[in-house]
CSV table of C-alpha atoms in Angstrom, one decimal:
chain,number,residue,atom,x,y,z
A,1,MET,CA,-67.7,161.2,-79.7
A,2,HIS,CA,-68.4,161.0,-83.4
A,3,ASN,CA,-66.3,163.1,-85.6
A,4,PRO,CA,-67.4,163.3,-89.3
A,5,GLU,CA,-63.8,164.3,-90.3
A,6,ARG,CA,-62.5,161.0,-89.0
A,7,ASN,CA,-64.1,159.1,-91.9
A,8,PHE,CA,-61.8,160.9,-94.3
A,9,MET,CA,-58.6,160.3,-92.4
A,10,HIS,CA,-56.6,157.4,-93.8
A,11,PRO,CA,-52.8,156.8,-94.2
A,12,ALA,CA,-52.8,158.2,-97.7
A,13,ALA,CA,-54.0,161.6,-96.4
A,14,LEU,CA,-51.1,162.0,-94.0
A,15,ASP,CA,-48.1,164.1,-95.0
A,16,PRO,CA,-45.2,161.7,-95.4
A,17,ARG,CA,-42.8,164.5,-94.4
A,18,ARG,CA,-44.5,165.3,-91.1
A,19,TRP,CA,-41.9,163.7,-88.8
A,20,ILE,CA,-39.1,165.5,-90.6
A,21,VAL,CA,-41.1,168.7,-90.3
A,22,LEU,CA,-41.5,168.1,-86.6
A,23,ALA,CA,-37.7,167.7,-86.2
A,24,ILE,CA,-37.0,171.0,-88.1
A,25,LEU,CA,-39.6,172.9,-86.1
A,26,SER,CA,-38.3,171.4,-82.9
A,27,GLY,CA,-34.8,172.6,-83.8
A,28,SER,CA,-36.2,176.1,-84.6
A,29,LEU,CA,-38.0,176.3,-81.2
A,30,LEU,CA,-35.0,174.9,-79.3
A,31,LEU,CA,-32.8,177.7,-80.6
A,32,ILE,CA,-35.3,180.4,-79.8
A,33,SER,CA,-36.1,179.1,-76.3
A,34,MET,CA,-32.5,178.6,-75.4
A,35,ASP,CA,-31.8,182.2,-76.5
A,36,THR,CA,-34.2,183.6,-73.9
A,37,THR,CA,-32.0,182.3,-71.0
A,38,ILE,CA,-28.5,181.8,-72.4
A,39,LEU,CA,-27.7,185.5,-71.8
A,40,ASN,CA,-28.1,184.9,-68.1
A,41,VAL,CA,-24.8,183.1,-68.1
A,42,ALA,CA,-23.0,185.3,-70.7
A,43,PHE,CA,-24.1,188.6,-69.2
A,44,PRO,CA,-21.4,189.1,-66.5
A,45,SER,CA,-18.6,188.4,-69.1
A,46,LEU,CA,-20.3,190.7,-71.6
A,47,VAL,CA,-20.5,193.5,-69.0
A,48,GLY,CA,-16.9,193.1,-68.0
A,49,ASP,CA,-15.8,193.3,-71.6
A,50,LEU,CA,-18.0,196.1,-73.1
A,51,GLN,CA,-18.6,198.1,-69.9
A,52,PRO,CA,-22.2,199.1,-70.8
A,53,SER,CA,-23.8,201.7,-68.6
A,54,ALA,CA,-26.5,200.7,-66.0
A,55,VAL,CA,-29.3,201.8,-68.4
A,56,GLN,CA,-27.7,199.9,-71.3
A,57,GLN,CA,-27.5,196.8,-69.2
A,58,LEU,CA,-31.2,197.0,-68.5
A,59,TRP,CA,-32.0,197.3,-72.2
A,60,ILE,CA,-29.7,194.4,-73.1
A,61,ILE,CA,-31.7,192.2,-70.8
A,62,ASP,CA,-35.2,193.5,-71.5
A,63,VAL,CA,-35.3,194.5,-75.2
A,64,TYR,CA,-35.4,190.9,-76.5
A,65,ALA,CA,-38.6,190.1,-74.6
A,66,LEU,CA,-40.1,193.5,-75.4
A,67,ALA,CA,-39.6,193.1,-79.1
A,68,LEU,CA,-40.8,189.5,-79.0
A,69,SER,CA,-44.0,190.3,-77.0
A,70,GLY,CA,-44.8,193.3,-79.1
A,71,LEU,CA,-44.7,191.6,-82.5
A,72,LEU,CA,-46.2,188.1,-81.8
A,73,VAL,CA,-49.7,189.1,-82.9
A,74,THR,CA,-48.5,191.0,-86.0
A,75,ALA,CA,-46.2,188.1,-87.0
A,76,GLY,CA,-49.0,185.5,-86.6
A,77,ALA,CA,-51.3,187.5,-88.9
A,78,LEU,CA,-48.5,188.2,-91.4
A,79,GLY,CA,-47.7,184.5,-91.7
A,80,ASP,CA,-51.4,183.8,-92.4
A,81,ARG,CA,-51.2,186.2,-95.3
A,82,TRP,CA,-47.7,186.0,-96.6
A,83,GLY,CA,-47.0,182.3,-96.0
A,84,ARG,CA,-45.9,180.7,-92.7
A,85,LYS,CA,-42.8,178.9,-94.2
A,86,ARG,CA,-41.7,182.2,-95.9
A,87,LEU,CA,-42.1,184.1,-92.6
A,88,LEU,CA,-40.2,181.3,-90.7
A,89,MET,CA,-37.3,181.5,-93.2
A,90,ALA,CA,-37.3,185.4,-93.0
A,91,GLY,CA,-37.3,185.1,-89.2
A,92,PHE,CA,-34.1,183.0,-89.3
A,93,GLY,CA,-32.5,185.4,-91.7
A,94,ILE,CA,-33.2,188.3,-89.2
A,95,PHE,CA,-32.1,186.0,-86.3
A,96,SER,CA,-28.8,185.2,-88.0
A,97,LEU,CA,-28.1,188.8,-88.9
A,98,ALA,CA,-28.7,189.8,-85.3
A,99,SER,CA,-26.4,187.1,-84.0
A,100,LEU,CA,-23.7,188.3,-86.3
A,101,ILE,CA,-24.1,191.9,-85.1
A,102,ALA,CA,-23.8,190.7,-81.5
A,103,VAL,CA,-20.6,188.6,-82.3
A,104,PHE,CA,-18.8,191.7,-83.6
A,105,ALA,CA,-20.3,194.1,-81.0
A,106,THR,CA,-17.8,196.5,-79.5
A,107,GLU,CA,-20.3,198.9,-77.7
A,108,GLY,CA,-23.2,198.3,-75.5
A,109,TRP,CA,-25.7,199.8,-78.0
A,110,HIS,CA,-24.5,197.2,-80.6
A,111,VAL,CA,-25.7,194.4,-78.3
A,112,ILE,CA,-29.0,196.2,-77.6
A,113,ALA,CA,-29.7,196.5,-81.4
A,114,ALA,CA,-28.7,192.9,-81.8
A,115,ARG,CA,-31.0,191.7,-79.0
A,116,ALA,CA,-33.9,193.8,-80.5
A,117,LEU,CA,-33.4,192.1,-83.9
A,118,LEU,CA,-33.2,188.7,-82.2
A,119,GLY,CA,-36.7,189.5,-80.7
A,120,VAL,CA,-38.0,190.5,-84.1
A,121,GLY,CA,-36.7,187.2,-85.6
A,122,GLY,CA,-38.0,185.2,-82.7
A,123,ALA,CA,-41.5,186.8,-83.1
A,124,ALA,CA,-41.5,185.7,-86.8
A,125,ILE,CA,-40.3,182.1,-85.9
A,126,MET,CA,-42.4,181.2,-82.9
A,127,PRO,CA,-46.0,181.4,-84.2
A,128,SER,CA,-44.9,179.9,-87.5
A,129,THR,CA,-43.7,176.7,-85.8
A,130,LEU,CA,-47.1,176.0,-84.3
A,131,SER,CA,-49.0,177.1,-87.4
A,132,ILE,CA,-47.0,174.8,-89.6
A,133,LEU,CA,-47.2,171.9,-87.1
A,134,ARG,CA,-51.0,172.3,-87.0
A,135,SER,CA,-51.3,172.2,-90.8
A,136,VAL,CA,-49.0,169.2,-91.2
A,137,PHE,CA,-50.4,167.0,-88.5
A,138,THR,CA,-53.9,166.4,-89.6
A,139,ASP,CA,-54.5,163.4,-87.4
A,140,ALA,CA,-55.4,164.5,-83.9
A,141,LYS,CA,-53.6,161.8,-82.0
A,142,GLU,CA,-50.4,162.4,-83.9
A,143,ARG,CA,-50.9,166.2,-83.4
A,144,ALA,CA,-51.2,165.7,-79.7
A,145,PHE,CA,-47.8,163.9,-79.7
A,146,ALA,CA,-46.3,166.6,-81.9
A,147,LEU,CA,-47.5,169.3,-79.5
A,148,ALA,CA,-46.1,167.3,-76.6
A,149,VAL,CA,-42.7,167.4,-78.3
A,150,TRP,CA,-43.2,171.1,-79.0
A,151,ALA,CA,-43.9,171.8,-75.3
A,152,ALA,CA,-41.0,169.6,-74.1
A,153,VAL,CA,-38.6,171.4,-76.5
A,154,PHE,CA,-39.8,174.8,-75.4
A,155,GLY,CA,-39.6,174.2,-71.7
A,156,GLY,CA,-36.4,172.1,-71.9
A,157,GLY,CA,-34.7,174.7,-74.1
A,158,MET,CA,-35.3,177.5,-71.6
A,159,ALA,CA,-33.8,175.4,-68.8
A,160,PHE,CA,-30.9,174.0,-70.9
A,161,GLY,CA,-29.9,177.6,-72.0
A,162,PRO,CA,-27.9,178.4,-68.9
A,163,VAL,CA,-26.1,175.0,-69.1
A,164,VAL,CA,-25.1,175.3,-72.7
A,165,GLY,CA,-24.3,179.0,-72.2
A,166,GLY,CA,-22.1,178.2,-69.2
A,167,LEU,CA,-20.1,175.5,-71.1
A,168,LEU,CA,-19.6,177.9,-74.0
A,169,VAL,CA,-18.8,181.1,-72.1
A,170,GLN,CA,-16.5,179.3,-69.7
A,171,ASP,CA,-14.1,178.4,-72.5
A,172,HIS,CA,-14.8,180.8,-75.4
A,173,GLY,CA,-16.2,184.0,-73.9
A,174,TRP,CA,-19.6,185.7,-74.2
A,175,HIS,CA,-19.5,186.0,-78.0
A,176,SER,CA,-19.9,182.2,-78.3
A,177,ALA,CA,-23.4,182.5,-76.9
A,178,PHE,CA,-24.4,184.3,-80.0
A,179,LEU,CA,-22.1,182.5,-82.4
A,180,LEU,CA,-23.8,179.3,-81.7
A,181,ASN,CA,-27.0,180.6,-83.4
A,182,LEU,CA,-25.3,180.9,-86.9
A,183,PRO,CA,-24.6,177.2,-87.8
A,184,VAL,CA,-27.8,176.0,-86.2
A,185,ALA,CA,-29.9,178.6,-88.1
A,186,ALA,CA,-28.1,177.7,-91.4
A,187,LEU,CA,-28.9,174.0,-90.9
A,188,ILE,CA,-32.5,174.7,-90.1
A,189,VAL,CA,-32.9,177.0,-93.1
A,190,ALA,CA,-31.4,174.5,-95.5
A,191,ALA,CA,-33.6,171.7,-94.2
A,192,GLY,CA,-36.7,174.0,-94.0
A,193,LEU,CA,-36.4,175.2,-97.6
A,194,ARG,CA,-36.4,171.5,-98.8
A,195,TYR,CA,-38.9,169.9,-96.5
A,196,LEU,CA,-41.3,172.5,-94.9
A,197,PRO,CA,-44.6,172.9,-96.8
A,198,GLU,CA,-46.0,176.4,-97.4
A,199,SER,CA,-49.4,177.2,-95.9
A,200,ARG,CA,-51.6,180.3,-95.6
A,201,SER,CA,-55.1,181.1,-94.2
A,202,ALA,CA,-57.8,181.2,-96.7
A,203,HIS,CA,-59.5,184.0,-94.9
A,204,SER,CA,-56.6,186.4,-94.7
A,205,THR,CA,-57.7,188.7,-97.5
A,206,GLY,CA,-58.5,192.4,-97.9
A,207,ALA,CA,-56.5,195.4,-96.8
A,208,TRP,CA,-53.8,195.0,-94.2
A,209,ASP,CA,-54.9,196.5,-90.9
A,210,TRP,CA,-52.1,199.0,-90.2
A,211,TRP,CA,-54.1,200.7,-87.4
A,212,GLY,CA,-54.6,197.3,-85.7
A,213,VAL,CA,-50.8,196.6,-86.1
A,214,GLY,CA,-50.0,199.9,-84.4
A,215,GLN,CA,-52.5,199.3,-81.6
A,216,SER,CA,-51.2,195.8,-80.9
A,217,ILE,CA,-47.6,196.8,-80.9
A,218,VAL,CA,-48.1,199.8,-78.7
A,219,GLY,CA,-50.3,197.9,-76.3
A,220,MET,CA,-48.1,194.9,-76.0
A,221,LEU,CA,-44.9,196.9,-75.7
A,222,ALA,CA,-46.5,199.1,-73.0
A,223,LEU,CA,-47.8,196.0,-71.2
A,224,ALA,CA,-44.5,194.1,-71.2
A,225,GLY,CA,-42.6,197.3,-70.4
A,226,GLY,CA,-44.9,198.2,-67.5
A,227,ILE,CA,-44.7,194.8,-66.0
A,228,LYS,CA,-40.9,194.8,-66.1
A,229,GLN,CA,-40.6,198.3,-64.8
A,230,LEU,CA,-42.9,197.5,-62.0
A,231,GLY,CA,-40.6,194.8,-60.9
A,232,LYS,CA,-37.5,197.1,-61.0
A,233,SER,CA,-38.8,200.3,-59.5
A,234,GLY,CA,-41.7,199.2,-57.3
A,235,VAL,CA,-45.3,200.4,-56.9
A,236,ALA,CA,-44.3,203.9,-55.9
A,237,ASP,CA,-42.9,204.8,-59.3
A,238,PRO,CA,-45.5,206.4,-61.6
A,239,LEU,CA,-43.8,205.2,-64.8
A,240,PRO,CA,-44.9,201.5,-64.8
A,241,TRP,CA,-48.5,202.6,-63.9
A,242,ALA,CA,-48.5,205.0,-66.8
A,243,LEU,CA,-47.3,202.3,-69.1
A,244,LEU,CA,-50.0,199.9,-67.9
A,245,VAL,CA,-52.7,202.5,-68.4
A,246,LEU,CA,-51.4,203.1,-71.9
A,247,ALA,CA,-51.5,199.3,-72.5
A,248,ALA,CA,-55.0,199.0,-71.2
A,249,VAL,CA,-56.3,201.7,-73.5
A,250,ALA,CA,-54.4,200.5,-76.6
A,251,LEU,CA,-55.3,196.9,-76.2
A,252,THR,CA,-59.0,197.7,-75.4
A,253,VAL,CA,-59.2,199.7,-78.6
A,254,PHE,CA,-57.4,196.9,-80.5
A,255,VAL,CA,-59.8,194.2,-79.2
A,256,ARG,CA,-62.9,196.3,-80.1
A,257,ARG,CA,-61.5,196.9,-83.6
A,258,GLN,CA,-60.7,193.2,-84.1
A,259,LEU,CA,-64.3,192.2,-83.1
A,260,HIS,CA,-65.7,194.4,-85.8
A,261,ARG,CA,-63.4,193.4,-88.7
A,262,ASP,CA,-64.2,190.5,-91.1
A,263,ASN,CA,-60.5,189.5,-91.3
A,264,PRO,CA,-59.0,190.4,-87.9
A,265,LEU,CA,-55.3,190.3,-87.1
A,266,LEU,CA,-56.1,188.4,-84.0
A,267,GLN,CA,-59.2,186.2,-83.6
A,268,VAL,CA,-60.2,187.4,-80.1
A,269,ARG,CA,-63.5,185.5,-80.3
A,270,LEU,CA,-61.5,182.3,-79.5
A,271,PHE,CA,-61.7,183.3,-75.9
A,272,ALA,CA,-65.5,182.7,-76.0
A,273,LYS,CA,-64.7,179.0,-76.1
A,274,PRO,CA,-64.3,177.8,-72.5
A,275,ALA,CA,-61.7,175.1,-73.4
A,276,PHE,CA,-59.6,177.8,-75.2
A,277,SER,CA,-59.7,180.4,-72.4
A,278,VAL,CA,-59.1,177.9,-69.7
A,279,ALA,CA,-56.1,176.4,-71.6
A,280,ALA,CA,-54.7,179.9,-71.9
A,281,THR,CA,-55.2,180.5,-68.2
A,282,ALA,CA,-53.6,177.2,-67.5
A,283,ILE,CA,-50.4,178.3,-69.3
A,284,PHE,CA,-50.4,181.9,-68.1
A,285,LEU,CA,-50.8,181.5,-64.3
A,286,PRO,CA,-48.3,178.6,-63.9
A,287,MET,CA,-45.8,180.6,-66.0
A,288,VAL,CA,-46.1,183.5,-63.6
A,289,GLY,CA,-45.0,181.1,-60.9
A,290,MET,CA,-42.4,179.2,-62.9
A,291,GLY,CA,-40.8,182.4,-64.3
A,292,ALA,CA,-40.4,183.8,-60.8
A,293,ILE,CA,-39.1,180.5,-59.3
A,294,LEU,CA,-36.5,179.8,-61.9
A,295,PHE,CA,-35.2,183.4,-61.5
A,296,LEU,CA,-35.2,183.2,-57.7
A,297,VAL,CA,-33.6,179.7,-57.5
A,298,THR,CA,-30.9,180.7,-59.9
A,299,GLN,CA,-30.1,183.8,-57.7
A,300,TRP,CA,-30.2,181.5,-54.6
A,301,PHE,CA,-27.8,179.0,-56.2
A,302,GLN,CA,-25.3,181.7,-57.2
A,303,TYR,CA,-25.4,184.2,-54.3
A,304,GLY,CA,-26.9,182.1,-51.5
A,305,GLN,CA,-24.8,179.0,-52.1
A,306,GLY,CA,-21.9,180.4,-54.0
A,307,TYR,CA,-22.2,178.3,-57.2
A,308,THR,CA,-20.8,179.5,-60.5
A,309,PRO,CA,-23.3,180.2,-63.3
A,310,LEU,CA,-22.5,176.8,-64.9
A,311,GLU,CA,-22.9,175.0,-61.5
A,312,ALA,CA,-26.2,176.8,-61.0
A,313,GLY,CA,-27.4,175.8,-64.5
A,314,LEU,CA,-26.5,172.1,-63.9
A,315,ARG,CA,-28.4,172.1,-60.6
A,316,LEU,CA,-31.5,173.3,-62.4
A,317,LEU,CA,-31.5,170.2,-64.6
A,318,PRO,CA,-34.0,168.2,-62.6
A,319,ALA,CA,-36.8,170.5,-63.8
A,320,PRO,CA,-36.3,170.3,-67.6
A,321,LEU,CA,-35.5,166.6,-67.5
A,322,ALA,CA,-38.7,165.8,-65.5
A,323,LEU,CA,-40.6,168.2,-67.8
A,324,ILE,CA,-39.5,166.4,-71.0
A,325,CYS,CA,-40.4,163.0,-69.5
A,326,ALA,CA,-43.8,164.2,-68.4
A,327,SER,CA,-44.5,165.9,-71.7
A,328,MET,CA,-44.0,162.6,-73.5
A,329,VAL,CA,-46.4,160.8,-71.2
A,330,ALA,CA,-49.1,163.5,-71.4
A,331,PRO,CA,-50.6,162.4,-74.7
A,332,THR,CA,-51.2,158.8,-73.4
A,333,LEU,CA,-52.8,160.2,-70.3
A,334,MET,CA,-55.1,162.4,-72.5
A,335,GLN,CA,-56.3,159.3,-74.3
A,336,ARG,CA,-57.1,157.4,-71.1
A,337,PHE,CA,-58.6,160.1,-68.9
A,338,ALA,CA,-60.7,163.2,-69.3
A,339,ILE,CA,-58.9,166.3,-70.3
A,340,ARG,CA,-60.1,168.3,-67.3
A,341,HIS,CA,-58.7,165.7,-64.9
A,342,VAL,CA,-55.3,165.4,-66.6
A,343,LEU,CA,-54.8,169.1,-66.8
A,344,GLY,CA,-56.1,169.7,-63.3
A,345,ALA,CA,-53.9,167.0,-61.8
A,346,GLY,CA,-50.8,168.3,-63.6
A,347,LEU,CA,-51.5,171.8,-62.1
A,348,VAL,CA,-51.9,170.3,-58.6
A,349,VAL,CA,-48.6,168.4,-58.9
A,350,LEU,CA,-47.0,171.6,-60.0
A,351,ALA,CA,-48.4,173.4,-57.0
A,352,VAL,CA,-47.1,170.7,-54.7
A,353,GLY,CA,-43.6,171.2,-56.1
A,354,MET,CA,-43.8,174.9,-55.7
A,355,ALA,CA,-44.9,174.6,-52.1
A,356,LEU,CA,-42.3,172.0,-51.1
A,357,PRO,CA,-39.4,174.4,-50.2
A,358,TRP,CA,-41.6,176.4,-47.9
A,359,THR,CA,-42.9,173.2,-46.3
A,360,PHE,CA,-39.3,171.9,-45.8
A,361,GLN,CA,-38.3,175.2,-44.3
A,362,GLN,CA,-40.8,174.8,-41.5
A,363,PHE,CA,-38.9,171.7,-40.2
A,364,THR,CA,-35.3,172.0,-41.3
A,365,ASP,CA,-32.7,174.1,-43.0
A,366,LEU,CA,-33.0,174.2,-46.7
A,367,GLY,CA,-30.3,172.7,-48.9
A,368,TYR,CA,-30.0,171.6,-52.5
A,369,PRO,CA,-31.7,168.2,-52.0
A,370,ALA,CA,-34.9,169.9,-51.0
A,371,PHE,CA,-34.7,172.2,-54.1
A,372,ALA,CA,-33.8,169.2,-56.3
A,373,ALA,CA,-37.0,167.4,-55.2
A,374,ALA,CA,-39.1,170.5,-55.6
A,375,LEU,CA,-37.7,171.1,-59.1
A,376,THR,CA,-38.3,167.5,-60.1
A,377,ILE,CA,-42.0,167.6,-59.0
A,378,MET,CA,-42.4,171.0,-60.6
A,379,GLY,CA,-41.0,169.7,-63.9
A,380,LEU,CA,-43.4,166.7,-63.8
A,381,GLY,CA,-46.4,168.9,-63.1
A,382,ALA,CA,-45.4,171.6,-65.7
A,383,GLY,CA,-44.7,169.0,-68.4
A,384,ILE,CA,-48.2,167.5,-68.0
A,385,ALA,CA,-50.0,170.8,-67.6
A,386,THR,CA,-48.4,172.8,-70.4
A,387,THR,CA,-48.6,169.9,-72.9
A,388,VAL,CA,-52.3,169.3,-72.2
A,389,ALA,CA,-53.0,173.0,-72.2
A,390,SER,CA,-51.2,173.5,-75.6
A,391,VAL,CA,-53.0,170.5,-77.2
A,392,THR,CA,-56.4,171.8,-75.9
A,393,LEU,CA,-55.7,175.4,-76.9
A,394,ILE,CA,-54.6,174.6,-80.5
A,395,SER,CA,-57.3,171.9,-80.9
A,396,ALA,CA,-60.0,174.4,-79.9
A,397,ALA,CA,-58.9,176.7,-82.7
A,398,PRO,CA,-60.1,176.1,-86.3
A,399,ALA,CA,-57.2,175.4,-88.7
A,400,ASP,CA,-57.6,178.9,-90.3
A,401,GLU,CA,-57.3,180.6,-86.9
A,402,VAL,CA,-54.3,178.6,-85.6
A,403,SER,CA,-51.9,181.6,-86.0
A,404,SER,CA,-54.1,183.6,-83.6
A,405,ALA,CA,-54.1,180.7,-81.1
A,406,ALA,CA,-50.3,180.4,-81.5
A,407,ALA,CA,-49.7,184.1,-80.9
A,408,ILE,CA,-52.0,184.0,-77.8
A,409,GLU,CA,-50.2,180.9,-76.4
A,410,GLU,CA,-46.8,182.3,-76.8
A,411,THR,CA,-47.9,185.7,-75.3
A,412,CYS,CA,-49.1,183.8,-72.3
A,413,TYR,CA,-45.6,182.2,-71.9
A,414,GLU,CA,-43.8,185.5,-72.3
A,415,LEU,CA,-46.0,187.8,-70.3
A,416,GLY,CA,-46.5,185.2,-67.6
A,417,SER,CA,-42.8,184.8,-67.0
A,418,ALA,CA,-42.2,188.6,-67.0
A,419,MET,CA,-45.1,189.1,-64.6
A,420,GLY,CA,-43.8,186.4,-62.3
A,421,VAL,CA,-40.3,188.0,-62.1
A,422,ALA,CA,-41.9,191.5,-61.6
A,423,ILE,CA,-44.5,190.6,-59.0
A,424,LEU,CA,-43.3,187.6,-57.1
A,425,GLY,CA,-39.6,188.7,-57.5
A,426,SER,CA,-40.5,192.1,-56.0
A,427,THR,CA,-42.4,190.3,-53.2
A,428,ALA,CA,-39.3,188.2,-52.4
A,429,ALA,CA,-37.1,191.3,-52.6
A,430,ALA,CA,-39.3,193.1,-50.0
A,431,LEU,CA,-39.2,190.0,-47.7
A,432,TYR,CA,-35.5,189.9,-48.1
A,433,ARG,CA,-35.1,193.4,-46.9
A,434,GLY,CA,-37.4,192.7,-44.0
A,435,ASN,CA,-35.4,189.7,-43.0
A,436,LEU,CA,-32.0,191.4,-42.9
A,437,PRO,CA,-30.6,192.0,-39.4
A,438,ALA,CA,-29.2,195.4,-38.4
A,439,LEU,CA,-26.0,196.0,-40.4
A,440,ASP,CA,-23.0,197.6,-38.9
A,441,LEU,CA,-21.9,199.1,-42.2
A,442,ASP,CA,-21.5,202.5,-43.8
A,443,GLY,CA,-24.5,204.1,-45.6
A,444,PRO,CA,-23.6,203.2,-49.2
A,445,SER,CA,-22.7,199.6,-48.2
A,446,THR,CA,-26.0,199.2,-46.3
A,447,ALA,CA,-28.0,200.5,-49.2
A,448,ALA,CA,-26.2,198.1,-51.6
A,449,VAL,CA,-26.9,195.1,-49.3
A,450,ARG,CA,-30.5,196.0,-48.9
A,451,ASP,CA,-30.9,196.5,-52.7
A,452,SER,CA,-30.5,192.8,-53.6
A,453,VAL,CA,-28.7,189.6,-52.6
A,454,GLY,CA,-26.5,190.0,-55.6
A,455,GLU,CA,-25.3,193.4,-54.4
A,456,ALA,CA,-24.9,191.9,-50.9
A,457,ALA,CA,-22.6,189.2,-52.3
A,458,HIS,CA,-20.5,191.8,-54.2
A,459,THR,CA,-20.2,193.9,-51.0
A,460,ALA,CA,-19.2,190.9,-48.9
A,461,GLU,CA,-16.5,190.0,-51.5
A,462,ARG,CA,-15.2,193.6,-51.3
A,463,LEU,CA,-15.1,193.6,-47.5
A,464,GLY,CA,-13.5,190.1,-47.3
A,465,GLY,CA,-12.4,188.4,-44.1
A,466,THR,CA,-14.8,187.5,-41.3
A,467,VAL,CA,-16.8,190.7,-41.8
A,468,GLY,CA,-17.5,189.8,-45.4
A,469,GLN,CA,-18.3,186.1,-44.5
A,470,ALA,CA,-20.7,187.2,-41.8
A,471,LEU,CA,-22.4,189.6,-44.1
A,472,LEU,CA,-22.8,186.9,-46.8
A,473,ASP,CA,-24.2,184.4,-44.3
A,474,ALA,CA,-26.8,187.0,-43.1
A,475,ALA,CA,-27.8,187.9,-46.6
A,476,SER,CA,-28.1,184.3,-47.7
A,477,GLN,CA,-30.2,183.4,-44.7
A,478,ALA,CA,-32.5,186.5,-45.3
A,479,TYR,CA,-32.8,185.6,-49.0
A,480,THR,CA,-33.6,181.9,-48.2
A,481,LEU,CA,-36.4,183.0,-45.9
A,482,ALA,CA,-37.7,185.4,-48.5
A,483,ILE,CA,-38.0,183.2,-51.5
A,484,THR,CA,-40.0,180.3,-50.1
A,485,PRO,CA,-43.2,182.4,-49.4
A,486,ALA,CA,-43.0,183.6,-53.0
A,487,PHE,CA,-42.9,179.9,-54.1
A,488,LEU,CA,-46.0,179.3,-51.9
A,489,MET,CA,-47.8,182.2,-53.7
A,490,ALA,CA,-46.8,180.6,-57.1
A,491,GLY,CA,-48.3,177.4,-55.9
A,492,GLY,CA,-51.5,179.2,-55.1
A,493,LEU,CA,-51.7,180.5,-58.7
A,494,ALA,CA,-51.3,176.9,-60.0
A,495,ILE,CA,-54.1,175.8,-57.7
A,496,ALA,CA,-56.3,178.6,-59.0
A,497,ALA,CA,-55.6,177.4,-62.6
A,498,ALA,CA,-56.6,173.9,-61.5
A,499,ALA,CA,-59.8,175.1,-60.0
A,500,THR,CA,-60.7,177.0,-63.1
A,501,THR,CA,-59.9,173.9,-65.2
A,502,TRP,CA,-62.3,171.6,-63.2
A,503,ALA,CA,-65.0,174.3,-63.1
A,504,LEU,CA,-65.1,175.4,-66.7
A,505,ILE,CA,-63.7,172.7,-69.1
A,506,PRO,CA,-66.6,170.6,-70.4
A,507,ARG,CA,-66.7,167.0,-69.0
A,508,ASP,CA,-67.0,165.5,-72.4
A,509,LEU,CA,-64.1,167.4,-74.1
A,510,GLN,CA,-62.0,165.0,-76.0
A,511,PRO,CA,-58.4,165.5,-77.1
A,512,THR,CA,-58.8,163.6,-80.3
A,513,GLU,CA,-61.2,165.9,-82.0
A,514,ASN,CA,-60.1,167.2,-85.4
A,515,HIS,CA,-61.2,170.6,-86.5
């Protein structure tokens, strides 16, 4: 495919700092992605120390993702206007302040405030990393490799978070999970001030759209909050449905407003491009499955198999290691084969990995080897699929609209993972309750066991002896039987994304097009 811009690309036009920039941006992303999961390990220690109420515990867990999801669109637009490097540095300033607040926290609400600020800082950092990367890597082949590194760091960081957190918390307490952020952020800011170039969008002019900002924040907060609440309270609770209705109204008004503005906060017309919309779908649907599976497998390791958080984190490693390897291979595959086939094949491999535990369960008892094989295959499929989808999505967006593309991509990651835990996690919880045998326990104990496998493990520990062991075995078996159908449903979502890819991505789409 002829590309007129290729005639102007020569070594002198390439930024000599681009590989240093990639290293700085990768470090930025690694810190943010690890922070989304590192609290999973630190949380029990934090709760034991600060004794937050049940409501405060929910807010400590959820407020980071809520703040991050709610502000991604606004942050992307602000970077276009104010400067992406400047926003990235400001984001790290907020992130460092929030980490310091958490380190010195003595009350539950201190941690809630710190986690909210961490989400604000993360929202400023994440779109900036992709926008700067897109502006620095002007050669499309190099950009594909850089985006592969981005995808590998993002996916690997989320999975390495529990391992790093486990190592820190085990010896130094929960404060160390936040203290880690400070020296890393200082190093990134020092390197960023020296090496990162500043960039803005030439089209971000005119009055700032405050109404649009309000609509996007309300809509995204209500959407993320409604999804999370649906997973906690179930379909009978009216609150999540009220939040989802509010989200639908606010986001509909927001989209209509953006379509009629000359300089929109979010370029929603990007979805009119089949390659862009399919790539977004190919990130969102698999993340619904992957978010649920990582949550359910971690629970199974800790409560079904009795592993410590660190041991559970270590047993997740086949997934990120395979993901990193596959992400590095993906750019080569994109050069040799059609985009639609590489992306579709990656999604099919991901689906096979997701379906593997259920398939094993039909013939034998599940153990760690089956899950290790499944996690490895899932990592390979996810590494290929997310890398190709990221390259396709960013390449489909003109350079001046890359912040909108970045905000959309990261929203797909965040909301997909939250929706997976809410919907597939709730499905597994319902199946778990249905699989439990009749329990010869008092009313409160029976209610606790039926609530979750975690509560069942705590109840079994309290009871002790043969009664406790029998209860733990029954709950573990019920949970094992419950999670594999949820994995199968996750695989179905990946197959749906693959079918969409083969149906809608143009046959002649090339990954080496420069925009």
